[in-house]
Amino acid sequence: MTRESTTPATGEITHTGGAASTYDVVVVGGGAAGLSGALTLARARRSVLVIDAGRPRNAPAAHMHGYLSRDGEDPATFLAVGRGEVTAYGGRITHGAVESAVPLAGGGFEVRLADGRDVGARRLLVTTGLLDELPAVPGVAERWGKDVLHCPYCHGWEVRDQAVGILATSPMSLHHAQLWRQWTDDVTLFLHEGPAPDAVTRAALDARGVRLVEGPVEALDVQDGVLSGVRLASGEVVPCAALVVAPRFTGRSALLESLGIETVEQEVDGTVVGTYVPSDPMGATSVPGVRVAGNVTHLMAQVVAAAAAGVQAAAAINGDLIAEDVREAVARAATGERADDGPQAATGKG
C-alpha cells in the first residue's frame, strides 16, 4: 500500500509509501469527460482523484472545434486549463496507468496502478476513451489528425473547397463521400479495399460530382511536411490536400472488462465500426459503483459531448454517494452513534 502527498501548486500527488488513501471517487482517464466529471465532483465537495495515463485521443490535432467558446483551442491547452480548474477545487491528479480495480467486500474498490501504488475508491468513473485503428497504408498514421482526417464536424471547415480524398475501407466510405461533399465539390473516392458502389449509389455519386478511382492505394505523398497526394499501386499520384479515413473505434475497456463488464459491437447501417462499453444515459454500467463517460461508451462523441457526459455521470455518482451517506447516518443513529457524514475535504482519507 502507498500514500499520496499533494504538490500544493498543482494538486499533483506523489508516491510516498505507507497506507493507501481512499477517495470518494477515483476517475480513470484525464480527458474532457474525466476532467469535467472530476470538476463537478470536486465542486460537490467530494474527494476525487484523477488518474491520467496522458494519452489523449486528439493529441495529434493542433486545434479542436465545435466546442462553444473553445472553438479552435489547442487540445493540450484545453486539458491544462481543465486540470487547473479541478485542482483549484481540491481535486487531485496523478499521472499513471491503472492496472486493476478490485471490488471490496465492504463496498468500494481497491485501485492498483502499474507503478505499484494502491488507492481506495467508493465509486469509479472510467473515462479511458478509445483507440483509432487506422488502415495499414504508409503515411496514414504519421499524418493522422493533421491532414488525414475522419470527422467533418471537427475538420471539414478547415479543408473547405480543397481537394479531399476518401479512402474506402468499408460500405460506410460511400456515405462519407457524400457527407464530405457538403464541404467541398472536389471529392475523390479511392475504392482501395472498400466495396464497389452499386448502380444506384454510383448514380448518386456521379450526380454530386464525386470521382471514383479504382485500385489499391499504395502510400501517401507528402511534400514539405504536408499531404500533397495519394499514390496508387500503378504509380500515379492523385493530388489531395486531405484524406479521409474511417478507423475502427475500439473503446479502451481492459479495466472495465476485468471487472466483468462486457463490450458490444457498434453497428452503423449494418457495418461494425467498433466496440464500446454499454451504459445507461447517466453512465451506469452492469457493475454497481462503476460509471463510464466519453468515447469508451459513446464512440462518436466529440469533445463537447464527452465533457457533458462526464458532468452527467459525476452528478449521478454524487447522488449515489448521498444515498449511501444517508443510509449510513440512519444506521448509526439507530445504534446511538454520532453521525459524522458532513462534506469531506477534497483530499484522500488515509
mmCIF file of C-alpha atoms in Angstrom:
data_model
loop_
_atom_site.group_PDB
_atom_site.id
_atom_site.type_symbol
_atom_site.label_atom_id
_atom_site.label_comp_id
_atom_site.label_asym_id
_atom_site.label_seq_id
_atom_site.Cartn_x
_atom_site.Cartn_y
_atom_site.Cartn_z
ATOM 1 C CA MET A 1 0.000 0.000 0.000
ATOM 2 C CA THR A 2 1.143 3.575 -0.603
ATOM 3 C CA ARG A 3 0.109 7.046 0.395
ATOM 4 C CA GLU A 4 -0.038 10.093 -1.833
ATOM 5 C CA SER A 5 1.057 13.589 -0.878
ATOM 6 C CA THR A 6 -0.057 16.736 -2.654
ATOM 7 C CA THR A 7 2.148 19.192 -4.504
ATOM 8 C CA PRO A 8 0.475 22.470 -3.442
ATOM 9 C CA ALA A 9 0.978 24.432 -6.642
ATOM 10 C CA THR A 10 -0.549 21.863 -8.972
ATOM 11 C CA GLY A 11 -2.609 19.405 -6.971
ATOM 12 C CA GLU A 12 -0.446 16.601 -8.374
ATOM 13 C CA ILE A 13 0.082 13.716 -5.981
ATOM 14 C CA THR A 14 3.235 11.747 -5.478
ATOM 15 C CA HIS A 15 4.074 8.306 -4.128
ATOM 16 C CA THR A 16 5.396 8.463 -0.539
ATOM 17 C CA GLY A 17 4.752 4.990 0.900
ATOM 18 C CA GLY A 18 2.519 3.923 3.780
ATOM 19 C CA ALA A 19 -1.183 3.095 3.902
ATOM 20 C CA ALA A 20 -3.436 3.620 0.904
ATOM 21 C CA SER A 21 -5.626 6.703 0.625
ATOM 22 C CA THR A 22 -9.346 6.334 0.000
ATOM 23 C CA TYR A 23 -11.306 8.780 -2.143
ATOM 24 C CA ASP A 24 -14.990 9.246 -2.678
ATOM 25 C CA VAL A 25 -14.337 8.862 -6.403
ATOM 26 C CA VAL A 26 -11.388 7.760 -8.497
ATOM 27 C CA VAL A 27 -11.620 8.950 -12.097
ATOM 28 C CA VAL A 28 -9.639 6.830 -14.542
ATOM 29 C CA GLY A 29 -8.786 8.987 -17.543
ATOM 30 C CA GLY A 30 -7.918 12.675 -17.689
ATOM 31 C CA GLY A 31 -9.531 13.846 -20.911
ATOM 32 C CA ALA A 32 -12.600 16.017 -21.405
ATOM 33 C CA ALA A 33 -15.003 13.517 -19.829
ATOM 34 C CA GLY A 34 -12.782 12.686 -16.867
ATOM 35 C CA LEU A 35 -11.801 16.248 -16.011
ATOM 36 C CA SER A 36 -15.370 17.531 -16.386
ATOM 37 C CA GLY A 37 -16.573 14.769 -14.093
ATOM 38 C CA ALA A 38 -13.818 15.477 -11.591
ATOM 39 C CA LEU A 39 -14.601 19.201 -11.603
ATOM 40 C CA THR A 40 -18.267 18.514 -10.886
ATOM 41 C CA LEU A 41 -17.382 16.148 -8.044
ATOM 42 C CA ALA A 42 -14.804 18.480 -6.524
ATOM 43 C CA ARG A 43 -17.333 21.306 -6.549
ATOM 44 C CA ALA A 44 -19.736 18.937 -4.797
ATOM 45 C CA ARG A 45 -17.133 18.702 -2.006
ATOM 46 C CA ARG A 46 -16.230 15.131 -2.869
ATOM 47 C CA SER A 47 -12.687 13.849 -2.520
ATOM 48 C CA VAL A 48 -11.672 12.937 -6.050
ATOM 49 C CA LEU A 49 -8.522 11.600 -7.662
ATOM 50 C CA VAL A 50 -7.948 11.653 -11.425
ATOM 51 C CA ILE A 51 -5.510 9.039 -12.718
ATOM 52 C CA ASP A 52 -4.324 10.113 -16.161
ATOM 53 C CA ALA A 53 -2.172 7.967 -18.457
ATOM 54 C CA GLY A 54 -1.530 11.006 -20.671
ATOM 55 C CA ARG A 55 -2.761 9.512 -23.962
ATOM 56 C CA PRO A 56 -5.443 11.907 -25.241
ATOM 57 C CA ARG A 57 -7.065 10.740 -28.458
ATOM 58 C CA ASN A 58 -6.837 14.150 -30.119
ATOM 59 C CA ALA A 59 -3.168 14.754 -29.250
ATOM 60 C CA PRO A 60 -2.101 14.784 -32.945
ATOM 61 C CA ALA A 61 -4.515 17.636 -33.730
ATOM 62 C CA ALA A 62 -3.392 21.245 -33.406
ATOM 63 C CA HIS A 63 -6.902 22.535 -32.780
ATOM 64 C CA MET A 64 -10.296 21.277 -31.621
ATOM 65 C CA HIS A 65 -13.581 22.571 -32.972
ATOM 66 C CA GLY A 66 -17.293 22.641 -32.268
ATOM 67 C CA TYR A 67 -16.891 23.405 -28.555
ATOM 68 C CA LEU A 68 -18.760 26.630 -27.874
ATOM 69 C CA SER A 69 -16.379 29.319 -26.525
ATOM 70 C CA ARG A 70 -13.389 27.000 -27.089
ATOM 71 C CA ASP A 71 -13.519 26.644 -30.877
ATOM 72 C CA GLY A 72 -10.018 26.424 -32.326
ATOM 73 C CA GLU A 73 -8.283 25.854 -28.999
ATOM 74 C CA ASP A 74 -5.175 23.694 -28.762
ATOM 75 C CA PRO A 75 -6.263 20.383 -27.150
ATOM 76 C CA ALA A 76 -3.232 20.445 -24.854
ATOM 77 C CA THR A 77 -4.170 23.922 -23.614
ATOM 78 C CA PHE A 78 -7.763 22.794 -23.070
ATOM 79 C CA LEU A 79 -6.618 19.926 -20.853
ATOM 80 C CA ALA A 80 -4.114 22.083 -18.962
ATOM 81 C CA VAL A 81 -6.833 24.607 -18.130
ATOM 82 C CA GLY A 82 -9.127 21.776 -17.074
ATOM 83 C CA ARG A 83 -6.529 20.295 -14.738
ATOM 84 C CA GLY A 84 -6.044 23.684 -13.144
ATOM 85 C CA GLU A 85 -9.778 24.054 -12.567
ATOM 86 C CA VAL A 86 -10.040 20.611 -10.959
ATOM 87 C CA THR A 87 -7.146 21.201 -8.574
ATOM 88 C CA ALA A 88 -8.428 24.688 -7.702
ATOM 89 C CA TYR A 89 -11.396 22.989 -6.018
ATOM 90 C CA GLY A 90 -9.232 20.488 -4.176
ATOM 91 C CA GLY A 91 -9.310 17.656 -6.693
ATOM 92 C CA ARG A 92 -6.138 15.662 -7.125
ATOM 93 C CA ILE A 93 -4.497 14.484 -10.325
ATOM 94 C CA THR A 94 -1.763 11.930 -10.789
ATOM 95 C CA HIS A 95 -0.029 10.532 -13.847
ATOM 96 C CA GLY A 96 -0.180 6.779 -14.183
ATOM 97 C CA ALA A 97 -1.802 3.735 -15.704
ATOM 98 C CA VAL A 98 -4.390 1.735 -13.800
ATOM 99 C CA GLU A 99 -3.536 -1.954 -13.731
ATOM 100 C CA SER A 100 -6.609 -3.275 -11.932
ATOM 101 C CA ALA A 101 -9.617 -2.428 -9.803
ATOM 102 C CA VAL A 102 -10.932 -4.974 -7.313
ATOM 103 C CA PRO A 103 -14.332 -4.738 -5.592
ATOM 104 C CA LEU A 104 -14.027 -4.815 -1.790
ATOM 105 C CA ALA A 105 -16.221 -6.919 0.478
ATOM 106 C CA GLY A 106 -17.352 -3.879 2.452
ATOM 107 C CA GLY A 107 -18.069 -1.807 -0.645
ATOM 108 C CA GLY A 108 -15.940 0.316 -2.907
ATOM 109 C CA PHE A 109 -12.849 -0.652 -4.854
ATOM 110 C CA GLU A 110 -9.104 -1.018 -4.495
ATOM 111 C CA VAL A 111 -7.372 0.521 -7.498
ATOM 112 C CA ARG A 112 -3.829 -0.528 -8.320
ATOM 113 C CA LEU A 113 -1.572 1.500 -10.579
ATOM 114 C CA ALA A 114 1.137 -0.015 -12.766
ATOM 115 C CA ASP A 115 3.834 1.575 -10.572
ATOM 116 C CA GLY A 116 2.567 -0.305 -7.507
ATOM 117 C CA ARG A 117 0.503 2.423 -5.898
ATOM 118 C CA ASP A 118 -2.860 1.460 -4.405
ATOM 119 C CA VAL A 119 -5.780 3.796 -3.760
ATOM 120 C CA GLY A 120 -9.269 3.141 -2.467
ATOM 121 C CA ALA A 121 -12.432 4.430 -4.113
ATOM 122 C CA ARG A 122 -16.055 4.409 -3.026
ATOM 123 C CA ARG A 123 -17.013 4.852 -6.679
ATOM 124 C CA LEU A 124 -15.249 4.634 -10.044
ATOM 125 C CA LEU A 125 -15.724 6.874 -13.069
ATOM 126 C CA VAL A 126 -13.954 5.347 -16.072
ATOM 127 C CA THR A 127 -13.262 7.727 -18.964
ATOM 128 C CA THR A 128 -10.474 5.885 -20.758
ATOM 129 C CA GLY A 129 -11.527 6.855 -24.285
ATOM 130 C CA LEU A 130 -10.884 4.785 -27.388
ATOM 131 C CA LEU A 131 -8.225 3.660 -29.837
ATOM 132 C CA ASP A 132 -8.415 4.622 -33.512
ATOM 133 C CA GLU A 133 -7.314 1.563 -35.511
ATOM 134 C CA LEU A 134 -6.105 3.070 -38.784
ATOM 135 C CA PRO A 135 -5.796 1.458 -42.223
ATOM 136 C CA ALA A 136 -2.343 -0.010 -42.868
ATOM 137 C CA VAL A 137 -1.393 2.438 -45.607
ATOM 138 C CA PRO A 138 2.082 4.016 -45.311
ATOM 139 C CA GLY A 139 1.776 7.629 -44.220
ATOM 140 C CA VAL A 140 -1.731 7.417 -42.764
ATOM 141 C CA ALA A 141 -0.652 7.062 -39.126
ATOM 142 C CA GLU A 142 2.002 9.768 -39.477
ATOM 143 C CA ARG A 143 -0.458 12.300 -40.924
ATOM 144 C CA TRP A 144 -3.403 11.327 -38.674
ATOM 145 C CA GLY A 145 -5.051 14.366 -37.102
ATOM 146 C CA LYS A 146 -3.176 16.731 -39.421
ATOM 147 C CA ASP A 147 -4.318 16.176 -43.000
ATOM 148 C CA VAL A 148 -5.550 12.600 -42.604
ATOM 149 C CA LEU A 149 -8.957 13.136 -41.055
ATOM 150 C CA HIS A 150 -12.165 11.414 -40.067
ATOM 151 C CA CYS A 151 -14.789 13.777 -38.661
ATOM 152 C CA PRO A 152 -16.060 16.566 -40.941
ATOM 153 C CA TYR A 153 -17.602 18.373 -37.975
ATOM 154 C CA CYS A 154 -14.131 18.553 -36.422
ATOM 155 C CA HIS A 155 -12.083 19.415 -39.525
ATOM 156 C CA GLY A 156 -14.373 19.947 -42.508
ATOM 157 C CA TRP A 157 -14.323 23.744 -42.378
ATOM 158 C CA GLU A 158 -10.524 23.793 -42.414
ATOM 159 C CA VAL A 159 -10.382 21.919 -45.759
ATOM 160 C CA ARG A 160 -13.427 23.538 -47.356
ATOM 161 C CA ASP A 161 -13.187 23.942 -51.135
ATOM 162 C CA GLN A 162 -9.972 21.904 -51.240
ATOM 163 C CA ALA A 163 -9.252 18.547 -52.876
ATOM 164 C CA VAL A 164 -10.390 15.865 -50.422
ATOM 165 C CA GLY A 165 -9.881 12.138 -50.906
ATOM 166 C CA ILE A 166 -11.922 9.385 -49.255
ATOM 167 C CA LEU A 167 -10.100 6.097 -48.603
ATOM 168 C CA ALA A 168 -12.728 3.377 -48.916
ATOM 169 C CA THR A 169 -12.343 0.604 -46.355
ATOM 170 C CA SER A 170 -15.986 -0.355 -45.736
ATOM 171 C CA PRO A 171 -19.500 0.345 -47.056
ATOM 172 C CA MET A 172 -19.584 3.411 -44.783
ATOM 173 C CA SER A 173 -16.986 5.073 -47.024
ATOM 174 C CA LEU A 174 -19.638 5.543 -49.707
ATOM 175 C CA HIS A 175 -21.650 7.561 -47.193
ATOM 176 C CA HIS A 176 -18.542 9.523 -46.167
ATOM 177 C CA ALA A 177 -18.019 10.636 -49.769
ATOM 178 C CA GLN A 178 -21.470 12.239 -49.845
ATOM 179 C CA LEU A 179 -21.004 13.680 -46.358
ATOM 180 C CA TRP A 180 -17.728 15.431 -47.154
ATOM 181 C CA ARG A 181 -19.215 16.712 -50.405
ATOM 182 C CA GLN A 182 -21.009 19.249 -48.177
ATOM 183 C CA TRP A 183 -17.676 20.994 -47.524
ATOM 184 C CA THR A 184 -16.102 20.793 -50.979
ATOM 185 C CA ASP A 185 -17.089 19.941 -54.533
ATOM 186 C CA ASP A 186 -13.641 18.395 -55.133
ATOM 187 C CA VAL A 187 -14.079 14.885 -53.695
ATOM 188 C CA THR A 188 -12.326 11.741 -54.906
ATOM 189 C CA LEU A 189 -13.356 8.312 -53.630
ATOM 190 C CA PHE A 190 -10.464 5.828 -53.679
ATOM 191 C CA LEU A 191 -12.137 2.418 -53.739
ATOM 192 C CA HIS A 192 -8.986 0.755 -52.344
ATOM 193 C CA GLU A 193 -10.287 -2.157 -50.188
ATOM 194 C CA GLY A 194 -13.860 -0.945 -49.987
ATOM 195 C CA PRO A 195 -16.838 -2.325 -51.895
ATOM 196 C CA ALA A 196 -17.681 -1.082 -55.357
ATOM 197 C CA PRO A 197 -20.857 1.018 -55.355
ATOM 198 C CA ASP A 198 -23.996 -0.471 -56.851
ATOM 199 C CA ALA A 199 -25.715 1.246 -59.756
ATOM 200 C CA VAL A 200 -27.949 3.411 -57.569
ATOM 201 C CA THR A 201 -25.078 4.540 -55.332
ATOM 202 C CA ARG A 202 -22.844 5.152 -58.349
ATOM 203 C CA ALA A 203 -25.505 7.337 -59.930
ATOM 204 C CA ALA A 204 -25.814 9.351 -56.704
ATOM 205 C CA LEU A 205 -22.047 9.857 -56.550
ATOM 206 C CA ASP A 206 -21.942 10.880 -60.209
ATOM 207 C CA ALA A 207 -24.810 13.311 -59.673
ATOM 208 C CA ARG A 208 -22.825 15.079 -56.974
ATOM 209 C CA GLY A 209 -19.595 15.107 -58.957
ATOM 210 C CA VAL A 210 -17.704 12.633 -56.756
ATOM 211 C CA ARG A 211 -14.896 10.999 -58.745
ATOM 212 C CA LEU A 212 -14.119 7.287 -58.299
ATOM 213 C CA VAL A 213 -10.617 5.838 -58.515
ATOM 214 C CA GLU A 214 -10.273 2.071 -58.664
ATOM 215 C CA GLY A 215 -7.344 0.006 -57.428
ATOM 216 C CA PRO A 216 -5.385 -0.123 -54.174
ATOM 217 C CA VAL A 217 -3.712 2.879 -52.574
ATOM 218 C CA GLU A 218 -0.006 2.264 -52.040
ATOM 219 C CA ALA A 219 1.038 5.251 -49.895
ATOM 220 C CA LEU A 220 0.556 8.928 -49.213
ATOM 221 C CA ASP A 221 2.675 11.510 -50.970
ATOM 222 C CA VAL A 222 3.968 14.167 -48.574
ATOM 223 C CA GLN A 223 5.839 17.263 -49.713
ATOM 224 C CA ASP A 224 7.351 19.863 -47.366
ATOM 225 C CA GLY A 225 5.602 18.316 -44.382
ATOM 226 C CA VAL A 226 2.075 18.361 -45.800
ATOM 227 C CA LEU A 227 -0.033 15.886 -47.736
ATOM 228 C CA SER A 228 0.164 16.519 -51.468
ATOM 229 C CA GLY A 229 -1.456 13.423 -52.914
ATOM 230 C CA VAL A 230 -2.353 9.756 -52.821
ATOM 231 C CA ARG A 231 -0.058 7.300 -54.597
ATOM 232 C CA LEU A 232 -1.755 4.369 -56.304
ATOM 233 C CA ALA A 233 -0.239 0.941 -56.887
ATOM 234 C CA SER A 234 0.109 1.953 -60.547
ATOM 235 C CA GLY A 235 2.471 4.750 -59.528
ATOM 236 C CA GLU A 236 0.014 7.517 -60.347
ATOM 237 C CA VAL A 237 -0.297 10.260 -57.724
ATOM 238 C CA VAL A 238 -3.737 11.824 -57.346
ATOM 239 C CA PRO A 239 -3.471 15.321 -55.799
ATOM 240 C CA CYS A 240 -5.206 15.741 -52.429
ATOM 241 C CA ALA A 241 -4.997 18.319 -49.662
ATOM 242 C CA ALA A 242 -6.669 15.976 -47.172
ATOM 243 C CA LEU A 243 -7.512 12.287 -46.972
ATOM 244 C CA VAL A 244 -10.495 10.953 -45.048
ATOM 245 C CA VAL A 245 -10.212 7.520 -43.448
ATOM 246 C CA ALA A 246 -12.643 5.582 -41.284
ATOM 247 C CA PRO A 247 -10.765 3.953 -38.411
ATOM 248 C CA ARG A 248 -12.173 1.124 -36.377
ATOM 249 C CA PHE A 249 -13.051 2.530 -32.953
ATOM 250 C CA THR A 250 -12.101 0.335 -30.011
ATOM 251 C CA GLY A 251 -13.023 1.543 -26.542
ATOM 252 C CA ARG A 252 -10.180 1.287 -24.024
ATOM 253 C CA SER A 253 -12.083 -1.255 -21.992
ATOM 254 C CA ALA A 254 -9.475 -3.553 -20.401
ATOM 255 C CA LEU A 255 -10.078 -2.211 -16.876
ATOM 256 C CA LEU A 256 -13.835 -2.481 -17.266
ATOM 257 C CA GLU A 257 -13.629 -5.987 -18.707
ATOM 258 C CA SER A 258 -11.519 -7.054 -15.711
ATOM 259 C CA LEU A 259 -14.498 -6.044 -13.551
ATOM 260 C CA GLY A 260 -16.800 -8.272 -15.588
ATOM 261 C CA ILE A 261 -18.254 -5.545 -17.792
ATOM 262 C CA GLU A 262 -18.692 -6.759 -21.361
ATOM 263 C CA THR A 263 -18.174 -4.772 -24.540
ATOM 264 C CA VAL A 264 -20.535 -4.802 -27.502
ATOM 265 C CA GLU A 265 -20.103 -4.073 -31.179
ATOM 266 C CA GLN A 266 -21.241 -0.755 -32.609
ATOM 267 C CA GLU A 267 -23.032 -1.078 -35.937
ATOM 268 C CA VAL A 268 -23.888 1.706 -38.357
ATOM 269 C CA ASP A 269 -26.144 0.714 -41.258
ATOM 270 C CA GLY A 270 -25.143 -2.908 -40.815
ATOM 271 C CA THR A 271 -21.399 -2.232 -40.692
ATOM 272 C CA VAL A 272 -19.457 -2.886 -37.486
ATOM 273 C CA VAL A 273 -17.411 0.246 -36.775
ATOM 274 C CA GLY A 274 -16.011 -0.654 -33.357
ATOM 275 C CA THR A 275 -16.644 -1.832 -29.818
ATOM 276 C CA TYR A 276 -17.829 0.072 -26.764
ATOM 277 C CA VAL A 277 -18.966 -0.403 -23.171
ATOM 278 C CA PRO A 278 -22.752 -0.097 -22.880
ATOM 279 C CA SER A 279 -24.206 2.185 -20.216
ATOM 280 C CA ASP A 280 -27.409 3.994 -19.346
ATOM 281 C CA PRO A 281 -27.798 7.740 -20.080
ATOM 282 C CA MET A 282 -26.098 8.606 -16.769
ATOM 283 C CA GLY A 283 -23.133 6.311 -17.365
ATOM 284 C CA ALA A 284 -24.175 3.394 -15.148
ATOM 285 C CA THR A 285 -22.683 0.038 -16.147
ATOM 286 C CA SER A 286 -23.637 -3.512 -15.244
ATOM 287 C CA VAL A 287 -21.406 -3.306 -12.142
ATOM 288 C CA PRO A 288 -22.778 -1.189 -9.265
ATOM 289 C CA GLY A 289 -20.486 1.676 -8.357
ATOM 290 C CA VAL A 290 -18.837 1.875 -11.788
ATOM 291 C CA ARG A 291 -19.878 4.541 -14.288
ATOM 292 C CA VAL A 292 -18.416 5.477 -17.644
ATOM 293 C CA ALA A 293 -18.372 8.601 -19.800
ATOM 294 C CA GLY A 294 -16.884 9.748 -23.083
ATOM 295 C CA ASN A 295 -15.631 7.699 -26.007
ATOM 296 C CA VAL A 296 -15.284 4.439 -24.083
ATOM 297 C CA THR A 297 -19.088 4.245 -24.124
ATOM 298 C CA HIS A 298 -20.013 6.684 -26.926
ATOM 299 C CA LEU A 299 -17.713 6.133 -29.894
ATOM 300 C CA MET A 300 -18.973 9.126 -31.881
ATOM 301 C CA ALA A 301 -18.803 11.719 -29.093
ATOM 302 C CA GLN A 302 -16.841 14.883 -29.852
ATOM 303 C CA VAL A 303 -15.017 16.738 -27.085
ATOM 304 C CA VAL A 304 -18.028 18.805 -26.031
ATOM 305 C CA ALA A 305 -20.267 15.726 -25.844
ATOM 306 C CA ALA A 306 -17.672 13.815 -23.825
ATOM 307 C CA ALA A 307 -17.388 16.711 -21.381
ATOM 308 C CA ALA A 308 -21.164 16.855 -20.963
ATOM 309 C CA ALA A 309 -21.316 13.109 -20.341
ATOM 310 C CA GLY A 310 -18.666 13.453 -17.641
ATOM 311 C CA VAL A 311 -20.787 16.036 -15.837
ATOM 312 C CA GLN A 312 -23.891 13.837 -16.023
ATOM 313 C CA ALA A 313 -22.085 10.764 -14.708
ATOM 314 C CA ALA A 314 -20.497 12.781 -11.903
ATOM 315 C CA ALA A 315 -23.854 14.166 -10.787
ATOM 316 C CA ALA A 316 -25.256 10.636 -10.713
ATOM 317 C CA ILE A 317 -22.274 9.440 -8.673
ATOM 318 C CA ASN A 318 -22.762 12.237 -6.165
ATOM 319 C CA GLY A 319 -26.414 11.234 -5.867
ATOM 320 C CA ASP A 320 -25.378 7.619 -5.259
ATOM 321 C CA LEU A 321 -22.963 8.702 -2.547
ATOM 322 C CA ILE A 322 -25.540 10.920 -0.852
ATOM 323 C CA ALA A 323 -27.946 7.981 -0.700
ATOM 324 C CA GLU A 324 -25.198 5.840 0.819
ATOM 325 C CA ASP A 325 -24.273 8.571 3.306
ATOM 326 C CA VAL A 326 -27.919 8.820 4.374
ATOM 327 C CA ARG A 327 -28.212 5.060 4.889
ATOM 328 C CA GLU A 328 -25.062 5.009 6.992
ATOM 329 C CA ALA A 329 -26.193 8.008 9.061
ATOM 330 C CA VAL A 330 -29.558 6.378 9.756
ATOM 331 C CA ALA A 331 -27.853 3.136 10.781
ATOM 332 C CA ARG A 332 -25.540 4.988 13.156
ATOM 333 C CA ALA A 333 -28.417 6.960 14.630
ATOM 334 C CA ALA A 334 -30.322 3.739 15.271
ATOM 335 C CA THR A 335 -27.431 2.457 17.389
ATOM 336 C CA GLY A 336 -26.908 5.768 19.161
ATOM 337 C CA GLU A 337 -23.666 6.577 17.357
ATOM 338 C CA ARG A 338 -22.906 10.155 16.463
ATOM 339 C CA ALA A 339 -23.441 10.906 12.764
ATOM 340 C CA ASP A 340 -20.310 12.307 11.151
ATOM 341 C CA ASP A 341 -21.042 12.441 7.465
ATOM 342 C CA GLY A 342 -20.601 16.112 6.635
ATOM 343 C CA PRO A 343 -18.837 17.273 3.492
ATOM 344 C CA GLN A 344 -15.429 15.676 3.162
ATOM 345 C CA ALA A 345 -12.428 17.850 2.468
ATOM 346 C CA ALA A 346 -11.315 17.249 -1.092
ATOM 347 C CA THR A 347 -8.412 15.036 -0.078
ATOM 348 C CA GLY A 348 -7.967 11.324 0.238
ATOM 349 C CA LYS A 349 -8.865 9.888 3.617
ATOM 350 C CA GLY A 350 -5.843 7.910 4.759
#
